[in-house]
Coordinates of C-alpha atoms and ligand atoms in Angstrom, one line a residue:
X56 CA 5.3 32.0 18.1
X57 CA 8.2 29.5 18.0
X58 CA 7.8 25.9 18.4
X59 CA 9.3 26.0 21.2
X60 CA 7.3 29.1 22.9
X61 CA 4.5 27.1 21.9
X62 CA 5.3 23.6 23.1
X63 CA 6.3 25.1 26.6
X64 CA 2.6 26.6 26.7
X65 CA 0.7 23.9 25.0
X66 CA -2.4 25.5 24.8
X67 CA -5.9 24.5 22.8
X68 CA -5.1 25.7 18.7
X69 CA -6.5 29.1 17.3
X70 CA -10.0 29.1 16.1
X71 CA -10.2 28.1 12.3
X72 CA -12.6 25.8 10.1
X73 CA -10.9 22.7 8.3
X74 CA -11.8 21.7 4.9
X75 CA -10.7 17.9 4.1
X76 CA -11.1 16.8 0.8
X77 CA -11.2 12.8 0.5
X78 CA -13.6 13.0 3.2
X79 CA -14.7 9.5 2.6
X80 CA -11.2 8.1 2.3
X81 CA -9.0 5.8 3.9
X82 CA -6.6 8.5 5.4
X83 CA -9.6 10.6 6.6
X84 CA -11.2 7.7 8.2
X85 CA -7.7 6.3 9.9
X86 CA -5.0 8.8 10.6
X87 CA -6.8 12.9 10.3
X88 CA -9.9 12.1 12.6
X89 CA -8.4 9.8 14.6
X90 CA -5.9 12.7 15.7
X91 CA -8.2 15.3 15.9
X92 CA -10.1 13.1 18.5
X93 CA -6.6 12.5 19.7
X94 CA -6.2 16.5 20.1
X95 CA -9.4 16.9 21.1
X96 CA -8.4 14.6 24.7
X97 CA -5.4 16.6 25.1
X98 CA -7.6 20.0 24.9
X99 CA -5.6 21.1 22.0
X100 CA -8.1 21.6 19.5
X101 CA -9.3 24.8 18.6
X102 CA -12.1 25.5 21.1
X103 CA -13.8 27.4 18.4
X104 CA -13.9 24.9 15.6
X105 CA -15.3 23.7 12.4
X106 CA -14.5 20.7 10.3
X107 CA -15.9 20.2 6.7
X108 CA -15.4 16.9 4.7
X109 CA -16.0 17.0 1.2
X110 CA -16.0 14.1 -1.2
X111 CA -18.6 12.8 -4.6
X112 CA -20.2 10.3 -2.1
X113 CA -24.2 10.9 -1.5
X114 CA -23.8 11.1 2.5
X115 CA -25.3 13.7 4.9
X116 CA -23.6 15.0 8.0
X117 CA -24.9 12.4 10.0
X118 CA -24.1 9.3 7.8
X119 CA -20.2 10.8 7.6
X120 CA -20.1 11.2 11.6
X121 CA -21.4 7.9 12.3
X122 CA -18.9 6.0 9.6
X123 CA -15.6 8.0 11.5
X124 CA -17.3 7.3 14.7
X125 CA -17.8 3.3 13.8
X126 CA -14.0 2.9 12.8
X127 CA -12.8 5.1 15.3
X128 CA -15.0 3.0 18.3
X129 CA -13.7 -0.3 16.3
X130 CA -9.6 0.8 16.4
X131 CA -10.3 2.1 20.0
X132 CA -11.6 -2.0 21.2
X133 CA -9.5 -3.5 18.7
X134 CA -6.6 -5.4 20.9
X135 CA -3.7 -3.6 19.0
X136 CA -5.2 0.1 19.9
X137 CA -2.9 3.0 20.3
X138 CA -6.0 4.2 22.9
X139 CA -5.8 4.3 25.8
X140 CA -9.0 3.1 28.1
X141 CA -10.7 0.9 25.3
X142 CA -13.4 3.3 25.4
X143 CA -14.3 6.2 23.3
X144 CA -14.2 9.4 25.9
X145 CA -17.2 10.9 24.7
X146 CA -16.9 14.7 25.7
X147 CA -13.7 14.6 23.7
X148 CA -15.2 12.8 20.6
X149 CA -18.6 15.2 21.2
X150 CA -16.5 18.6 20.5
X151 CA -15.2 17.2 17.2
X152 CA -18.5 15.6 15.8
X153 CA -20.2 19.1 16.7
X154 CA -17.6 20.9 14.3
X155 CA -18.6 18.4 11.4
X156 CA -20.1 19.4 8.4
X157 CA -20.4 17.4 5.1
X158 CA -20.0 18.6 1.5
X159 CA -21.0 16.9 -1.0
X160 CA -19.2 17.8 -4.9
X161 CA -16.7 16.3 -7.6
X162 CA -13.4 17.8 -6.8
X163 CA -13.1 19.7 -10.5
X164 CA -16.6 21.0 -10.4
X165 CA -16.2 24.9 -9.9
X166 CA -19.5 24.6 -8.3
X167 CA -18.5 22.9 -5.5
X168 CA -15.8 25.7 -4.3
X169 CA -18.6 28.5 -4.9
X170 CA -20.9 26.3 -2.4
X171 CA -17.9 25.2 -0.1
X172 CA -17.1 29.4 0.3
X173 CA -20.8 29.6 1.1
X174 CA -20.6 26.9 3.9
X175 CA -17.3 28.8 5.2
X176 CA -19.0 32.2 5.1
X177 CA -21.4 30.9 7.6
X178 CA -19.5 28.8 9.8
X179 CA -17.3 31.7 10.3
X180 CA -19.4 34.0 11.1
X181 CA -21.9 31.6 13.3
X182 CA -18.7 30.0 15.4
X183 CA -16.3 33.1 15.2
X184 CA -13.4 32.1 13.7
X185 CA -11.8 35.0 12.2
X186 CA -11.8 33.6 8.6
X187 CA -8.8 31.0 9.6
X188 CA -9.1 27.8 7.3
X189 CA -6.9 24.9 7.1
X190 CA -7.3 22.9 4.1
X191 CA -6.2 19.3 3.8
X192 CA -5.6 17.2 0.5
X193 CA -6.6 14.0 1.7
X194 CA -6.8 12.7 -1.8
X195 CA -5.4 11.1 -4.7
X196 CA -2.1 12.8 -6.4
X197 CA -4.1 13.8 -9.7
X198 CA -6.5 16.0 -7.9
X199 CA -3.3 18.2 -5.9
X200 CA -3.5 20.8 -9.0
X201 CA -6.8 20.9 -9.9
X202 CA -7.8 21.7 -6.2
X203 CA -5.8 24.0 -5.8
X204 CA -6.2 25.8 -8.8
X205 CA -10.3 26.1 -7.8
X206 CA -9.5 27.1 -4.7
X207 CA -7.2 29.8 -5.9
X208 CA -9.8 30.8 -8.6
X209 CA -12.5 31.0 -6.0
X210 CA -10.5 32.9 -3.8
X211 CA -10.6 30.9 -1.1
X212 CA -6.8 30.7 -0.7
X213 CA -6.8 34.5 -0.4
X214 CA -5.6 35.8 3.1
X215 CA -5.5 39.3 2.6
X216 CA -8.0 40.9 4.8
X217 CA -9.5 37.3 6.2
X218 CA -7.9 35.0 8.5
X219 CA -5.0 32.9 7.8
X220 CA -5.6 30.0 4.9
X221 CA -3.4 27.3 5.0
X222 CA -2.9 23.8 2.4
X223 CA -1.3 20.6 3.5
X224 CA -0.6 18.4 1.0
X225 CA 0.2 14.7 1.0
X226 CA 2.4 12.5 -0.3
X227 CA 3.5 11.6 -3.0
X228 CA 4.8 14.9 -3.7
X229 CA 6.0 14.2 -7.1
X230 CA 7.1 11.2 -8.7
X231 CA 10.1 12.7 -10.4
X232 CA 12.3 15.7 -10.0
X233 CA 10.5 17.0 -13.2
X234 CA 6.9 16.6 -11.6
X235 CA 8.2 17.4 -8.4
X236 CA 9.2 20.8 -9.8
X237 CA 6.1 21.4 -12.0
X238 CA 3.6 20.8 -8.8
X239 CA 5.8 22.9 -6.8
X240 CA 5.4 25.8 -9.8
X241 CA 1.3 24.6 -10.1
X242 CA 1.0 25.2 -6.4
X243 CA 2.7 28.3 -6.1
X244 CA 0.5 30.2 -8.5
X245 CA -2.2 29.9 -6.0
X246 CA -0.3 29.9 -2.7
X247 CA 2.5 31.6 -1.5
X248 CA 5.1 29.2 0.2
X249 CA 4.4 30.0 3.8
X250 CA 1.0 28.7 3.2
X251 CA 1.5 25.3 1.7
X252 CA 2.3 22.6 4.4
X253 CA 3.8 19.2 2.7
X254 CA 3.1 16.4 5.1
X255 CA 5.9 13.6 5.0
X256 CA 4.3 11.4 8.0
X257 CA 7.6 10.2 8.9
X258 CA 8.3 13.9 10.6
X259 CA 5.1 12.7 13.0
X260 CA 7.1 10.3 14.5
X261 CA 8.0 11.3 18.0
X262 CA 11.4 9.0 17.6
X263 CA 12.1 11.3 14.3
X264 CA 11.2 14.6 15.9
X265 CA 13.5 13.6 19.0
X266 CA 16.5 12.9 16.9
X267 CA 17.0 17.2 17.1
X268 CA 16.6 16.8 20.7
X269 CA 19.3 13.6 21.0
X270 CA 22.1 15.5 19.1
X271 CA 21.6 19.2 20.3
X272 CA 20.2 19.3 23.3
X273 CA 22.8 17.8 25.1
X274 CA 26.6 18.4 24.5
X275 CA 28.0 14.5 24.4
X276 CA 27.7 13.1 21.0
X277 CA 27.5 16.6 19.0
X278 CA 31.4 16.9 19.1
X279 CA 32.2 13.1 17.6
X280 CA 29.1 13.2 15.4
X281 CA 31.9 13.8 12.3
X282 CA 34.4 12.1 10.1
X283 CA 36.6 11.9 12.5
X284 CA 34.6 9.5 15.2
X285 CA 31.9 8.0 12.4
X286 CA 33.0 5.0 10.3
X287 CA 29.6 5.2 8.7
X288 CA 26.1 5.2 9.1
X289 CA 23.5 2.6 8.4
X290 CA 19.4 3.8 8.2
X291 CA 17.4 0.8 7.5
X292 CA 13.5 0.9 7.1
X293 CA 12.4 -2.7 6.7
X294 CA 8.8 -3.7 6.4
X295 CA 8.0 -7.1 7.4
X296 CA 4.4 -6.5 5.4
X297 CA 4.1 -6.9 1.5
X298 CA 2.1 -4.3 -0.8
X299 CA -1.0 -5.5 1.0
X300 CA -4.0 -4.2 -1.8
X301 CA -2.0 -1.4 -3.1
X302 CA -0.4 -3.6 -6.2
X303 CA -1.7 -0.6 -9.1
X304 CA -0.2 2.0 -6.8
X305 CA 2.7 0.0 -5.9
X306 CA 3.5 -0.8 -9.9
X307 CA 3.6 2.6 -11.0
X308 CA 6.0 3.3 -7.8
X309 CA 8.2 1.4 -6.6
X310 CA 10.8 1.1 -3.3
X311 CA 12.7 4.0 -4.4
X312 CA 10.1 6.3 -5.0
X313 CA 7.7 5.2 -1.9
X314 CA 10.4 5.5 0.7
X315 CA 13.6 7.2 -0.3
X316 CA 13.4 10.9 -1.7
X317 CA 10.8 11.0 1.0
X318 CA 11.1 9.1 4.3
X319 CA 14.5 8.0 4.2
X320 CA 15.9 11.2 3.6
X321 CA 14.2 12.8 6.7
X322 CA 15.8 10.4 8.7
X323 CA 18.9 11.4 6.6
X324 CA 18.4 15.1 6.9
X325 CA 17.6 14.6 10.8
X326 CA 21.5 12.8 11.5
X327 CA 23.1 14.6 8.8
X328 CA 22.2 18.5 9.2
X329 CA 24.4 21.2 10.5
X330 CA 22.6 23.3 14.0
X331 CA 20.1 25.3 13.1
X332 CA 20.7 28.8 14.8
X333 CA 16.8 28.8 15.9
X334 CA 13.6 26.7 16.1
X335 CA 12.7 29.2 13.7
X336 CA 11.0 26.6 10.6
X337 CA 13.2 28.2 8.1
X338 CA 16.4 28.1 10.0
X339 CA 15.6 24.1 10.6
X340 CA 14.8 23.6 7.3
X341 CA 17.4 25.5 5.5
X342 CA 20.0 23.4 7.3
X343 CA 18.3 20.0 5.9
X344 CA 18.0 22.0 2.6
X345 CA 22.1 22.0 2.5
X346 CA 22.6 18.1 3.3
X347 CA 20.7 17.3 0.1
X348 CA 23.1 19.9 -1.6
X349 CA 25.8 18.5 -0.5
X350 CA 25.3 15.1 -1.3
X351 CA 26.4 13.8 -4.4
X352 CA 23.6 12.4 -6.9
X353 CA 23.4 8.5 -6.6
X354 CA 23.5 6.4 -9.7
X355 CA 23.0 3.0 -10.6
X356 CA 27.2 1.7 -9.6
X357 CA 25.6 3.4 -5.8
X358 CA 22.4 1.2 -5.6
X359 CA 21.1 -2.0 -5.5
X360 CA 17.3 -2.8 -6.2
X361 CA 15.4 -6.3 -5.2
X362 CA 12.2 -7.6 -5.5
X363 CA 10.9 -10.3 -3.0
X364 CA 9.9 -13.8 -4.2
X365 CA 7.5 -16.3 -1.6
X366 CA 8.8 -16.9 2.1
X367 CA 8.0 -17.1 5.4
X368 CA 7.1 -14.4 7.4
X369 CA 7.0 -15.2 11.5
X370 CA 5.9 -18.7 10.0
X371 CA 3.7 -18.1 7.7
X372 CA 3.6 -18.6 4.1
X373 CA 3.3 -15.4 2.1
X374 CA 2.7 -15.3 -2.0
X375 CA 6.1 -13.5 -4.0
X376 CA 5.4 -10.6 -5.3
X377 CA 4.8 -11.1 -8.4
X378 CA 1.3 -13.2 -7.2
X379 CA 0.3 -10.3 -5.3
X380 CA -3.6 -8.1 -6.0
X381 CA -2.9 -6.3 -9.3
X382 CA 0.7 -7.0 -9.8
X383 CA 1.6 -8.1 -13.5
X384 CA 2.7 -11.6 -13.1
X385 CA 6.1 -10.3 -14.6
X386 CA 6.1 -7.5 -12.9
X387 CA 9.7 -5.4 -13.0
X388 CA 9.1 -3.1 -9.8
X389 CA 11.2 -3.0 -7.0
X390 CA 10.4 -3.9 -3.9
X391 CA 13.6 -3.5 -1.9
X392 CA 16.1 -0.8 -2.7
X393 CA 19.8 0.2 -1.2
X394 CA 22.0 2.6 -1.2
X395 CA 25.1 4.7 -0.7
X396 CA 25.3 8.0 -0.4
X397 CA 28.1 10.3 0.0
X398 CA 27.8 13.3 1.7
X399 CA 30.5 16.4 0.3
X400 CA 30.5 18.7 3.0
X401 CA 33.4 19.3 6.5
X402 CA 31.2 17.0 8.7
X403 CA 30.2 14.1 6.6
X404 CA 33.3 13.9 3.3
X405 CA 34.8 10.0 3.5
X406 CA 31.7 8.8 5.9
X407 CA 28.7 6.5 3.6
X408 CA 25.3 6.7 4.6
X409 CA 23.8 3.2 3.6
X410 CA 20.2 3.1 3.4
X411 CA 18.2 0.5 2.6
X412 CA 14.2 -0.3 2.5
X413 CA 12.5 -3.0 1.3
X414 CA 8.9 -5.2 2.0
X415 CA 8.6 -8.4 3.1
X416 CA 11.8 -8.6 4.8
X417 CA 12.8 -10.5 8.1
X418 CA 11.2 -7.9 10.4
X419 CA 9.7 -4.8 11.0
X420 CA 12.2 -2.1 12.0
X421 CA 13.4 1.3 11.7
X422 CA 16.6 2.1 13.0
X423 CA 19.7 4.8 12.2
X424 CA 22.9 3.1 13.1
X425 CA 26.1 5.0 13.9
X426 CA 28.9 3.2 13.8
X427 CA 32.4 4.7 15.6
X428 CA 36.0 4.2 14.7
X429 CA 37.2 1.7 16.7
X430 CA 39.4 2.5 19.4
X431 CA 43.0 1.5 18.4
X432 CA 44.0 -2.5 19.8
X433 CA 47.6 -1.0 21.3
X434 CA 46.7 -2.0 24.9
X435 CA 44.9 -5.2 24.6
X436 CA 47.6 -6.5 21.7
X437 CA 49.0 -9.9 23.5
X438 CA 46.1 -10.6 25.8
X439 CA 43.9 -12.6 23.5
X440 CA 41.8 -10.0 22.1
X441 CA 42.6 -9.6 18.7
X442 CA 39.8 -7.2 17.4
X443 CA 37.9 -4.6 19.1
X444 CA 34.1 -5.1 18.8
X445 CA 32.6 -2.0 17.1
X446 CA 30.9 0.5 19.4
X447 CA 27.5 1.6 17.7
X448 CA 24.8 4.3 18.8
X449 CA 21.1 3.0 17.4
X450 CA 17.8 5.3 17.3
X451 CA 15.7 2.9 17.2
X452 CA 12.6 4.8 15.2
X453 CA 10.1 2.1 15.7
X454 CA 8.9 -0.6 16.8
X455 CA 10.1 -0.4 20.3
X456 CA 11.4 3.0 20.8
X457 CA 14.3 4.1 22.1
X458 CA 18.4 4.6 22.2
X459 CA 20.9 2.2 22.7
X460 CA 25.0 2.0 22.8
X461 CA 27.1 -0.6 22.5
X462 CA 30.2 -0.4 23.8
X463 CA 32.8 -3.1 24.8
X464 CA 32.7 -4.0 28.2
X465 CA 35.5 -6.9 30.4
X466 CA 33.4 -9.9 30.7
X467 CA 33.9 -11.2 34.5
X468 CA 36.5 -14.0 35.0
X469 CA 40.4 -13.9 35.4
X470 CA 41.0 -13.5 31.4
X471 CA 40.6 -10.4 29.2
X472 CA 38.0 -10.9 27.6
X473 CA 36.2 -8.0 25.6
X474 CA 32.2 -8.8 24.8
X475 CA 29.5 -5.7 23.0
X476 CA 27.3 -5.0 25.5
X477 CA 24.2 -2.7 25.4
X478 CA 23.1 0.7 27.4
X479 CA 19.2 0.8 26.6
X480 CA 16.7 3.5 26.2
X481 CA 12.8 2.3 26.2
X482 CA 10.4 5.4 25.5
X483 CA 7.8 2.9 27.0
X484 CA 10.2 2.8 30.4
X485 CA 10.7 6.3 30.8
X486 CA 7.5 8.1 29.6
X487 CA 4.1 7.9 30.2
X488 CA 2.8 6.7 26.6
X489 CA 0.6 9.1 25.2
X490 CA -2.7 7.4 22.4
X491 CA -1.0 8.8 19.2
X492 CA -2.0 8.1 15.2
X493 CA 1.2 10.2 14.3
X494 CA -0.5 12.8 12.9
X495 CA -1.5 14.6 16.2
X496 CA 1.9 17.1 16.1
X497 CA 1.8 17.7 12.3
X498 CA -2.0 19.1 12.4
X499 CA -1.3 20.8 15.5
X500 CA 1.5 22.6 14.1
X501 CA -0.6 23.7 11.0
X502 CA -3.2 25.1 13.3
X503 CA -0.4 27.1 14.9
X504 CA 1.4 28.2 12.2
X505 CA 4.9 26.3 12.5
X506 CA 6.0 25.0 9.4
X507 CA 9.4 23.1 11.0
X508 CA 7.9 19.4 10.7
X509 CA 6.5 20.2 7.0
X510 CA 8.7 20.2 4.0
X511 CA 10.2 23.5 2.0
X512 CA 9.5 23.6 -1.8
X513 CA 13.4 23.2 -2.4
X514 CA 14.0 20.5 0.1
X515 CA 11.6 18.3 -2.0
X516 CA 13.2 19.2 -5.4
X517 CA 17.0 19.0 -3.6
X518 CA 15.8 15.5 -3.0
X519 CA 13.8 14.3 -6.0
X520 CA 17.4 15.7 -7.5
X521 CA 19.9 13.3 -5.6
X522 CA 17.7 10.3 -6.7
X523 CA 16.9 11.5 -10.6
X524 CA 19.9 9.6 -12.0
X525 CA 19.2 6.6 -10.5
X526 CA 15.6 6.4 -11.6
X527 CA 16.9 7.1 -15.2
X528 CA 19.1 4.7 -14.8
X529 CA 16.8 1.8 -13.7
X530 CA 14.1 3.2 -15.8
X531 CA 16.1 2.0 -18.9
X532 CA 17.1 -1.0 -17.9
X533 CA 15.6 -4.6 -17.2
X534 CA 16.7 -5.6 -13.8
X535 CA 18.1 -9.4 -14.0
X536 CA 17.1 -12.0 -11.4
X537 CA 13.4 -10.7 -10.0
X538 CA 12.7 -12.4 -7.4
X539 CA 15.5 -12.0 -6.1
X540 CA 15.2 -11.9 -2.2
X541 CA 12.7 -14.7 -0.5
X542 CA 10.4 -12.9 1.8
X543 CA 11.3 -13.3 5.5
X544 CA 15.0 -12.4 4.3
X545 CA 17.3 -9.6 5.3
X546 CA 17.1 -8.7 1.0
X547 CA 19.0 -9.7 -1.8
X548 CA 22.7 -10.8 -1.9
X549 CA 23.4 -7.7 -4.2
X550 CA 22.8 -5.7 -1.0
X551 CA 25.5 -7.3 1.0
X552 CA 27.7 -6.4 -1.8
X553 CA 27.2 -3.2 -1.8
X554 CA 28.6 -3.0 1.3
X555 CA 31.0 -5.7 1.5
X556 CA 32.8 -3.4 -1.7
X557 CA 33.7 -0.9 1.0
X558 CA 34.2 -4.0 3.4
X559 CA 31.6 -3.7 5.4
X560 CA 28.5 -5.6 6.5
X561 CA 24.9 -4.5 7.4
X562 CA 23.5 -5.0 11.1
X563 CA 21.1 -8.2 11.0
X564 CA 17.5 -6.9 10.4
X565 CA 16.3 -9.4 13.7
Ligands
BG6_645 C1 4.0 5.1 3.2 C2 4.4 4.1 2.0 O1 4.3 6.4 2.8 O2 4.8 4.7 4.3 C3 4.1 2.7 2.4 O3 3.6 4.5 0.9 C4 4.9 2.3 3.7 O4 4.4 1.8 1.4 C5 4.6 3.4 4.8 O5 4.4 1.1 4.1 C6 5.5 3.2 6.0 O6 5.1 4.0 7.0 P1 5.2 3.5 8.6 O7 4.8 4.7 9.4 O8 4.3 2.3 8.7 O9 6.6 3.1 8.8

């Protein structure tokens, strides 16, 4: 069935058991139970359904149900929630604690996957479910091979003859092109490619998701979404928050590798691709595939890399990086990157994308910014106006969700006067908003088989190899000048730069 088929006929998923490893875990506990609950409201989880979390903690069934059902209860009062009705409904939180079961076993224990078939045996047969299992990697990077490879060698990846079985995997999916590649090889020994679903979270986002919608479902910006209407385009991903407790994951990472292979470039992929011919997962994702071919690999003259010092974040003092939980007190890491990138195909040769993410900057905010040609000044020449604002077309991805244009518009009075003014979209305004973790549409579509949201196996590498120069390049060299942007800024000074080489400025991140 097609996603759209599908979507048209939302309907409760196929029966199948779900495995979790990193039962216990933070993602577990926040995002993957959250939206099944989520799914479970909606009547879109499969009416026949278990759910199996397996971790080393000593915990029964009952101890792992109550812990998801305390945080879950806690993010449904707390005054942020993205619940609705500040209550737990509990009919829809009773059919997902009836599915649980917990496991108990160390990840590279071969015991564990004999016991864990065991467990699956029975479930299927005592809930019906047609030998369909979804498993999820909810854990560290390290384990991603070593599960795999046990659940290969225990046959439990096997479809022939049983129900579908299905593996999404989380980022980070590789921390190099070289990596990248070898996990992708590891991974396919086990599982063939229509079987392994690589989450990149940003693809939850209904903003993201909508961005197909925006540019092909109706026919006024696909014809000037080109070189020949586009000066250039702008994706900024700013993060007002620092590295919170992650410092020893955050020092072996970095800006570039957190956000840009990854995040970035679906928001990239998303403006950038060519029409697909179909919905069809492989028609989508070839056509992202090719953007990444296209584009020309970025090195160090490209890209700009930052690291914040102490600030002031919506008036509060915050420490500089280099004070922050487990970060070497003369640390290296970025924490802010940008970028050009340059594009080689018809649509996209002569028009930059400039991308740029960073933490601890002025704001959050997440927003692709087309900028136009400008209309030529002929008629207005001799009245006063003596440059033409620019018009621009935002998606704003988050917060506060939506569209807007700016175009120039006559200000009222007896001169000529031209002033930017703004045509808004709200999500809030226009739809009803629906309790959402992000994660409801991406486990949804694995239940169903539609593997459009997930990344290919060659999207990831095409990716890791538009990047790879530009970690080599910063990977043998000391930056100069850490900190150099204060936290509560728009980034460093290198960034403006960047731009202001091609004569151009970034939009203020306000
Ligand atoms: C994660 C990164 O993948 O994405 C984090 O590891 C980052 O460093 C996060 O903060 C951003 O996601 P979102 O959905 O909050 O924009």
């Amino acid at each position: 069935m097609s996603a759209t088929d599908r979507r048209e006929a939302a309907q409760p998923a196929p029966p199948c058991a779900m495995v979790i490893f990193g039962a216990n875990g933070d993602l577990t506990k926040r995002l993957v139970v959250p939206a099944l609950y989520n799914l479970s409201r909606s009547n879109l989880l499969p009416e026949r359904f278990a759910l199996i979390g397996v971790d080393h903690g000593d915990r029964s069934t009952e101890t792992w149900k109550a812990a998801l059902h305390d945080f879950l209860e806690q993010s449904v009062k707390s005054p942020d929630s993205e619940f609705e009705g500040k209550a737990i409904d509990a009919d829809a939180w009773g059919r997902v604690a009836n599915a649980m079961r917990y496991v108990k076993g160390d990840f590279l224990d071969p015991k564990l996957y004999a016991a864990l078939g065991d467990v699956l045996q029975k479930l299927d047969a005592q809930e019906k479910l047609g030998g369909a299992v979804l498993f999820y990697l909810a854990v560290a990077d390290r384990f991603f091979e070593p599960v795999a490879e046990q659940l290969g060698k225990a046959g439990l990846v096997r479809a022939e003859g049983a129900g579908w079985r299905r593996l999404i995997v989380e980022k980070p999916f590789g921390h190099s092109l070289q990596s990248a590649k070898a996990l992708n090889a590891h991974l396919l020994q086990w599982l063939h490619e229509d079987q392994i679903y690589r989450i990149d979270h940003f693809l939850g986002k209904e903003t993201v998701q909508n961005i197909m919608a925006f540019r092909f479902a109706s026919g006024l910006f696909e014809p000037v979404w080109n070189r020949d209407r586009i000066d250039h385009v702008q994706i900024t991903v700013a993060e007002s928050i620092g590295v919170e407790k992650r410092g020893s994951f955050y020092e072996a990472t970095g800006a570039l590798r957190d956000m840009v292979p990854n995040h970035l470039f679906q928001l990239v992929a998303m403006t950038a691709m060519e029409p697909p011919v179909s919905f069809d997962a492989d028609a989508v994702r070839s056509q992202k595939v090719d953007v990444f071919k296209a584009t020309r690999a970025v090195g160090a003259h490209d890209a700009v890399r930052g690291q914040y010092g102490g600030g002031h974040i919506a008036g509060t003092a915050v420490n500089p990086y280099r004070e922050e939980f487990r970060v070497a007190p003369d640390s290296d890491t970025e924490t802010f990157v940008a970028m050009r990138l340059n594009i080689d195909n018809w649509r996209w040769a002569g028009v930059p994308f400039y991308l740029r993410t960073g933490k601890r900057m002025a704001k959050r905010t997440t927003e692709i910014a087309i900028r136009f040609k400008p209309a030529p000044i002929a008629l207005f020449r001799g009245t006063g106006v003596d440059q033409m604002n620019a018009d621009w077309l935002i998606l704003q991805i988050q917060p506060d969700e939506g569209i807007r244009l700016r175009l120039n518009a006559k200000r009222p009075g007896p001169v000529v006067a031209l002033e930017s003014v703004a045509m808004d979209f709200k999500y809030a305004d226009w739809f009803h908003r629906q309790p959402a973790v992000g994660y409801e549409t991406l486990l949804y579509d694995c239940f169903m088989g539609d593997a459009t949201l997930f990344q290919r196996a060659d999207q990831v590498e095409a990716a890791w190899a538009v990047v790879q120069p530009l970690l080599d390049a910063w990977n043998s060299t000391v930056p100069s000048g850490f900190p150099n942007y204060n936290a509560g800024s728009d980034g460093p000074r290198s960034a403006d730069e960047l731009l202001a080489r091609d004569g151009r400025t970034w939009r203020q991140i306000r």
